[in-house]
Structures are given as structure tokens and as C-alpha cells.
């Protein structure tokens, strides 16, 4: 249980880094899927270091890092797939609804806020697969409590 709590805490830090990076890159109009990939690279590297050090008490090794990134690529695929689907199906209806409620807000501010929420949702969707891959494949000799 301690391992899951620690993994979750590290994950929250990764989410905060991911969303901060997503916000900054979106501000510079980086294409949303490229943006998500760049943010993934930052967060997965940060999470590997913190999980290896604190959650699984594992030494930092390039081979383990590459395995961790590889395992988390499935989570990235989940994230990108859901983000693209949400962008296609939900972005415009959400923007129209929010624009009718918050008449004084600029449309770019609404769009950025909706995208941030969608990205946060996608990160949550990928969390479980990332934990299972890390626990079962990357750190299998250091099982969580």
C-alpha cells in the first residue's frame, strides 16, 4: 500500500509538471498532440527518477529508464488517443456552453482552460496502466507493500 501511495504522490507531481508545461507550450501555440508528447517526456523523466529513488528504492540505470519510458508509452498512447477524441467530440460543445455562461471571457482563455481540463482527464486515464507496467515489468524485483 505504501508503494501505491508513493507512486500516486510522484504521479501528482508529474501531473503538475505536465500541466504546467502543457500550459506554457499551449500559450506559444504548440500543436496540442506535440505539446502532449513534449510534456510526457518531461513528466516521465521526472517520475522515473522519483519512483526509482523513493517508491521502489531502485538505483538509477539507463536500461531501467528506457524500460520505464517504454512501459509508459502505452500510457502516452492512451493519453493521446483520448485527447484527440475529446478534441474532436467535446472541445467545440464545451466552448459553446462555457461561452454562453462566461460572456466576458475571451475565447482563447476558454479554449486554453478546456484543453487543460481535457489533458488532466487524459493523464488520469493513463495513470493505472502506468502503475501496473512499472510494478509488474520495471520494478518486479522490488514489489510494493
PDB file of C-alpha atoms in Angstrom, residues 8-126:
ATOM      1  CA  UNK A   8       0.473   8.303  -6.576  1.00  0.00           C
ATOM      2  CA  UNK A   9       2.297  11.214  -4.932  1.00  0.00           C
ATOM      3  CA  UNK A  10       5.034  11.072  -7.582  1.00  0.00           C
ATOM      4  CA  UNK A  11       2.286  10.872 -10.187  1.00  0.00           C
ATOM      5  CA  UNK A  12       0.652  14.027  -8.826  1.00  0.00           C
ATOM      6  CA  UNK A  13       3.980  15.839  -9.110  1.00  0.00           C
ATOM      7  CA  UNK A  14       4.263  14.546 -12.684  1.00  0.00           C
ATOM      8  CA  UNK A  15       0.740  15.757 -13.462  1.00  0.00           C
ATOM      9  CA  UNK A  16       1.570  19.222 -12.123  1.00  0.00           C
ATOM     10  CA  UNK A  17       4.748  19.349 -14.219  1.00  0.00           C
ATOM     11  CA  UNK A  18       2.867  18.041 -17.249  1.00  0.00           C
ATOM     12  CA  UNK A  19       0.067  20.583 -16.934  1.00  0.00           C
ATOM     13  CA  UNK A  20       2.445  23.489 -16.294  1.00  0.00           C
ATOM     14  CA  UNK A  21       4.457  22.525 -19.363  1.00  0.00           C
ATOM     15  CA  UNK A  22       1.226  21.998 -21.375  1.00  0.00           C
ATOM     16  CA  UNK A  23       0.017  25.472 -20.406  1.00  0.00           C
ATOM     17  CA  UNK A  24       3.283  27.162 -21.375  1.00  0.00           C
ATOM     18  CA  UNK A  25       3.576  25.350 -24.708  1.00  0.00           C
ATOM     19  CA  UNK A  26      -0.110  25.944 -25.483  1.00  0.00           C
ATOM     20  CA  UNK A  27       0.465  29.638 -24.811  1.00  0.00           C
ATOM     21  CA  UNK A  28       3.052  29.505 -27.620  1.00  0.00           C
ATOM     22  CA  UNK A  29       0.540  27.684 -29.859  1.00  0.00           C
ATOM     23  CA  UNK A  30       2.413  24.373 -29.984  1.00  0.00           C
ATOM     24  CA  UNK A  31       0.165  21.793 -31.718  1.00  0.00           C
ATOM     25  CA  UNK A  32      -1.747  20.008 -28.958  1.00  0.00           C
ATOM     26  CA  UNK A  33      -0.533  16.463 -29.737  1.00  0.00           C
ATOM     27  CA  UNK A  34       3.127  17.546 -29.991  1.00  0.00           C
ATOM     28  CA  UNK A  35       2.576  19.534 -26.806  1.00  0.00           C
ATOM     29  CA  UNK A  36       1.293  16.423 -25.017  1.00  0.00           C
ATOM     30  CA  UNK A  37       4.315  14.410 -26.211  1.00  0.00           C
ATOM     31  CA  UNK A  38       6.827  17.003 -25.000  1.00  0.00           C
ATOM     32  CA  UNK A  39       5.070  17.235 -21.645  1.00  0.00           C
ATOM     33  CA  UNK A  40       5.103  13.437 -21.431  1.00  0.00           C
ATOM     34  CA  UNK A  41       8.888  13.426 -21.930  1.00  0.00           C
ATOM     35  CA  UNK A  42       9.365  15.870 -19.067  1.00  0.00           C
ATOM     36  CA  UNK A  43       6.957  14.140 -16.682  1.00  0.00           C
ATOM     37  CA  UNK A  44       8.085  10.574 -17.404  1.00  0.00           C
ATOM     38  CA  UNK A  45      11.729  11.505 -16.785  1.00  0.00           C
ATOM     39  CA  UNK A  46      10.880  13.256 -13.535  1.00  0.00           C
ATOM     40  CA  UNK A  47       8.655  10.367 -12.435  1.00  0.00           C
ATOM     41  CA  UNK A  48      11.305   7.753 -13.237  1.00  0.00           C
ATOM     42  CA  UNK A  49      13.855   9.485 -11.036  1.00  0.00           C
ATOM     43  CA  UNK A  50      11.429   9.971  -8.149  1.00  0.00           C
ATOM     44  CA  UNK A  51       9.873   6.491  -8.374  1.00  0.00           C
ATOM     45  CA  UNK A  52      13.226   4.753  -8.673  1.00  0.00           C
ATOM     46  CA  UNK A  53      14.597   6.694  -5.722  1.00  0.00           C
ATOM     47  CA  UNK A  54      11.632   6.826  -3.336  1.00  0.00           C
ATOM     48  CA  UNK A  55       8.864   4.431  -4.368  1.00  0.00           C
ATOM     49  CA  UNK A  56      10.814   1.346  -5.424  1.00  0.00           C
ATOM     50  CA  UNK A  57      14.221   2.068  -3.772  1.00  0.00           C
ATOM     51  CA  UNK A  58      15.918   1.239  -7.056  1.00  0.00           C
ATOM     52  CA  UNK A  59      19.169   2.645  -8.415  1.00  0.00           C
ATOM     53  CA  UNK A  60      19.030   4.884 -11.478  1.00  0.00           C
ATOM     54  CA  UNK A  61      20.059   2.989 -14.607  1.00  0.00           C
ATOM     55  CA  UNK A  62      19.719   3.885 -18.268  1.00  0.00           C
ATOM     56  CA  UNK A  63      18.326   0.452 -19.102  1.00  0.00           C
ATOM     57  CA  UNK A  64      15.631   0.739 -16.415  1.00  0.00           C
ATOM     58  CA  UNK A  65      14.878   4.312 -17.544  1.00  0.00           C
ATOM     59  CA  UNK A  66      14.384   3.181 -21.138  1.00  0.00           C
ATOM     60  CA  UNK A  67      12.183   0.322 -19.914  1.00  0.00           C
ATOM     61  CA  UNK A  68      10.183   2.760 -17.785  1.00  0.00           C
ATOM     62  CA  UNK A  69       9.727   5.125 -20.730  1.00  0.00           C
ATOM     63  CA  UNK A  70       8.786   2.202 -22.966  1.00  0.00           C
ATOM     64  CA  UNK A  71       6.209   0.955 -20.497  1.00  0.00           C
ATOM     65  CA  UNK A  72       4.799   4.439 -20.100  1.00  0.00           C
ATOM     66  CA  UNK A  73       4.489   4.862 -23.867  1.00  0.00           C
ATOM     67  CA  UNK A  74       1.311   2.805 -23.595  1.00  0.00           C
ATOM     68  CA  UNK A  75       0.024   5.441 -21.162  1.00  0.00           C
ATOM     69  CA  UNK A  76       1.030   8.128 -23.654  1.00  0.00           C
ATOM     70  CA  UNK A  77      -0.941   6.319 -26.370  1.00  0.00           C
ATOM     71  CA  UNK A  78      -3.941   6.220 -24.046  1.00  0.00           C
ATOM     72  CA  UNK A  79      -3.459   9.920 -23.319  1.00  0.00           C
ATOM     73  CA  UNK A  80      -3.098  10.954 -26.978  1.00  0.00           C
ATOM     74  CA  UNK A  81      -5.994   8.800 -28.173  1.00  0.00           C
ATOM     75  CA  UNK A  82      -8.399  10.159 -25.593  1.00  0.00           C
ATOM     76  CA  UNK A  83      -7.127  13.721 -26.078  1.00  0.00           C
ATOM     77  CA  UNK A  84      -7.665  13.534 -29.852  1.00  0.00           C
ATOM     78  CA  UNK A  85     -11.115  12.023 -29.345  1.00  0.00           C
ATOM     79  CA  UNK A  86     -12.062  14.677 -26.792  1.00  0.00           C
ATOM     80  CA  UNK A  87     -10.740  17.425 -29.047  1.00  0.00           C
ATOM     81  CA  UNK A  88     -12.843  16.114 -31.914  1.00  0.00           C
ATOM     82  CA  UNK A  89     -16.039  15.436 -29.949  1.00  0.00           C
ATOM     83  CA  UNK A  90     -16.033  17.667 -26.869  1.00  0.00           C
ATOM     84  CA  UNK A  91     -13.974  20.799 -27.465  1.00  0.00           C
ATOM     85  CA  UNK A  92     -16.475  22.805 -29.515  1.00  0.00           C
ATOM     86  CA  UNK A  93     -19.582  21.875 -27.464  1.00  0.00           C
ATOM     87  CA  UNK A  94     -17.723  22.725 -24.240  1.00  0.00           C
ATOM     88  CA  UNK A  95     -16.518  26.031 -25.670  1.00  0.00           C
ATOM     89  CA  UNK A  96     -20.027  26.966 -26.818  1.00  0.00           C
ATOM     90  CA  UNK A  97     -21.523  26.116 -23.431  1.00  0.00           C
ATOM     91  CA  UNK A  98     -18.859  27.982 -21.473  1.00  0.00           C
ATOM     92  CA  UNK A  99     -19.010  30.979 -23.819  1.00  0.00           C
ATOM     93  CA  UNK A 100     -22.744  31.263 -23.135  1.00  0.00           C
ATOM     94  CA  UNK A 101     -22.120  31.156 -19.366  1.00  0.00           C
ATOM     95  CA  UNK A 102     -18.974  33.293 -19.171  1.00  0.00           C
ATOM     96  CA  UNK A 103     -19.771  36.016 -21.693  1.00  0.00           C
ATOM     97  CA  UNK A 104     -16.942  38.270 -20.544  1.00  0.00           C
ATOM     98  CA  UNK A 105     -14.129  35.721 -21.018  1.00  0.00           C
ATOM     99  CA  UNK A 106     -12.031  35.742 -24.151  1.00  0.00           C
ATOM    100  CA  UNK A 107     -12.466  32.659 -26.356  1.00  0.00           C
ATOM    101  CA  UNK A 108      -8.725  31.871 -26.234  1.00  0.00           C
ATOM    102  CA  UNK A 109      -8.860  31.801 -22.422  1.00  0.00           C
ATOM    103  CA  UNK A 110     -11.837  29.429 -22.538  1.00  0.00           C
ATOM    104  CA  UNK A 111     -10.150  27.223 -25.128  1.00  0.00           C
ATOM    105  CA  UNK A 112      -6.950  27.014 -23.063  1.00  0.00           C
ATOM    106  CA  UNK A 113      -8.945  26.170 -19.914  1.00  0.00           C
ATOM    107  CA  UNK A 114     -10.948  23.447 -21.636  1.00  0.00           C
ATOM    108  CA  UNK A 115      -7.768  21.950 -23.125  1.00  0.00           C
ATOM    109  CA  UNK A 116      -6.119  21.950 -19.704  1.00  0.00           C
ATOM    110  CA  UNK A 117      -9.107  20.062 -18.269  1.00  0.00           C
ATOM    111  CA  UNK A 118      -9.071  17.571 -21.146  1.00  0.00           C
ATOM    112  CA  UNK A 119      -5.346  16.985 -20.692  1.00  0.00           C
ATOM    113  CA  UNK A 120      -5.828  16.439 -16.953  1.00  0.00           C
ATOM    114  CA  UNK A 121      -8.572  13.891 -17.689  1.00  0.00           C
ATOM    115  CA  UNK A 122      -6.297  12.070 -20.150  1.00  0.00           C
ATOM    116  CA  UNK A 123      -3.484  11.920 -17.618  1.00  0.00           C
ATOM    117  CA  UNK A 124      -5.830  10.307 -15.103  1.00  0.00           C
ATOM    118  CA  UNK A 125      -6.899   7.743 -17.709  1.00  0.00           C
ATOM    119  CA  UNK A 126      -3.260   6.715 -18.261  1.00  0.00           C
TER     120      UNK A 126
END
